[in-house]
Short mmCIF file of C-alpha atoms in Angstrom, two decimals:
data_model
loop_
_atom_site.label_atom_id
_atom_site.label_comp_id
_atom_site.label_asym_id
_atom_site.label_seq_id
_atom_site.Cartn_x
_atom_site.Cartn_y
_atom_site.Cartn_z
CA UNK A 1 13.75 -5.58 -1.02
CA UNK A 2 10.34 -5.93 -2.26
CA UNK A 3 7.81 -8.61 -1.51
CA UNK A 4 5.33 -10.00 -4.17
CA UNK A 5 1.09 -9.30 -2.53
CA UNK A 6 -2.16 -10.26 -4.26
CA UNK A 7 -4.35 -6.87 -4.13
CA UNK A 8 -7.57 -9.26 -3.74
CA UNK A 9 -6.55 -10.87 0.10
CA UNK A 10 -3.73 -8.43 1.40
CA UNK A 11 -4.60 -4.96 2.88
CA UNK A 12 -1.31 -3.23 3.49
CA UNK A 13 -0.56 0.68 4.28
CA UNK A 14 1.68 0.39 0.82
CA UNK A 15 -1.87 0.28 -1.32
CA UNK A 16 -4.25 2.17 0.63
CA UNK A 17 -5.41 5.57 -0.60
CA UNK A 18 -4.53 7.36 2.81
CA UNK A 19 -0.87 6.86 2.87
CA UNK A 20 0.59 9.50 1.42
CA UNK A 21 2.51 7.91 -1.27
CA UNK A 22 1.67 10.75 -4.71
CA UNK A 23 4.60 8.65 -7.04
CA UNK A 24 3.83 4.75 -5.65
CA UNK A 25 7.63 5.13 -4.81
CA UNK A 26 7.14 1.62 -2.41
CA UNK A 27 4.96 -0.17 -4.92
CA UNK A 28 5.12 -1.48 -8.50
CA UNK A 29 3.10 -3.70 -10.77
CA UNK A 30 3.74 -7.22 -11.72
CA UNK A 31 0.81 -8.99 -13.34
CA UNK A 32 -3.24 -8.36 -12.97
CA UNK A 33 -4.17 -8.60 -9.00
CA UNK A 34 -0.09 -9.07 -7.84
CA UNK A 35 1.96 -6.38 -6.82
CA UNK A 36 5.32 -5.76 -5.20
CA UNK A 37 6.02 -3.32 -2.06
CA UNK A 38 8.81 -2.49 0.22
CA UNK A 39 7.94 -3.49 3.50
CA UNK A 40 10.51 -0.74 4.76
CA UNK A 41 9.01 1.82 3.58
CA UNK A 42 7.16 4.48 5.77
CA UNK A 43 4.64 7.40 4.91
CA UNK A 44 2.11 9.68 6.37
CA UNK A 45 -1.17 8.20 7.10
CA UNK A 46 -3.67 11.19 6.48
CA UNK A 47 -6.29 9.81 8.18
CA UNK A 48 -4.50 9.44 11.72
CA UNK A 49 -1.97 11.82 10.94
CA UNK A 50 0.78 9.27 11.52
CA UNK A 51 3.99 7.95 9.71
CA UNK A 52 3.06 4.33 9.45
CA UNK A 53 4.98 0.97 7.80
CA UNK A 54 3.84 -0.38 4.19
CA UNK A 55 3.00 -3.61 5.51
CA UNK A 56 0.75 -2.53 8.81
CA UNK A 57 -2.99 -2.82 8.19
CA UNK A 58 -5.80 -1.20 9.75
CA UNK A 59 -9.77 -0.50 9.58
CA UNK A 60 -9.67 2.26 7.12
CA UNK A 61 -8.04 0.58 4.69
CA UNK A 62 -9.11 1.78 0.65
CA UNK A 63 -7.62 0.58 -2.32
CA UNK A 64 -5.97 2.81 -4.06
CA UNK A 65 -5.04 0.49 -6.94
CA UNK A 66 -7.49 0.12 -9.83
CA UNK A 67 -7.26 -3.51 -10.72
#
């Protein structure tokens, strides 16, 4: 199931350049600035070394979608 997010208010795991995510397997385009995830999905945060959700947030959040 994926869930529609605009890339200029929402800071999610699922688009930050730390979780380890090389083929955007839990996130696809729609249109300029909105973007689907899957909330279910889990990866490898490289900067605390964790598996974390696609929809948790935290401080180190970076974009890793040009947009």
């Amino acid at each position: 199931m994926t869930v529609p997010v605009n890339l200029t208010s929402a800071k999610f795991c699922a688009f930050c350049k730390y979780w380890w995510d090389p083929t955007y397997k839990f996130i696809q385009p729609n249109v300029r600035q909105m973007w689907y995830y899957d909330p279910s999905g889990k990866c490898r945060c490289i900067k605390k070394g964790l598996d974390t959700p696609a929809n948790h947030t935290c401080q180190n959040f970076k974009c890793k979608v040009d947009w």
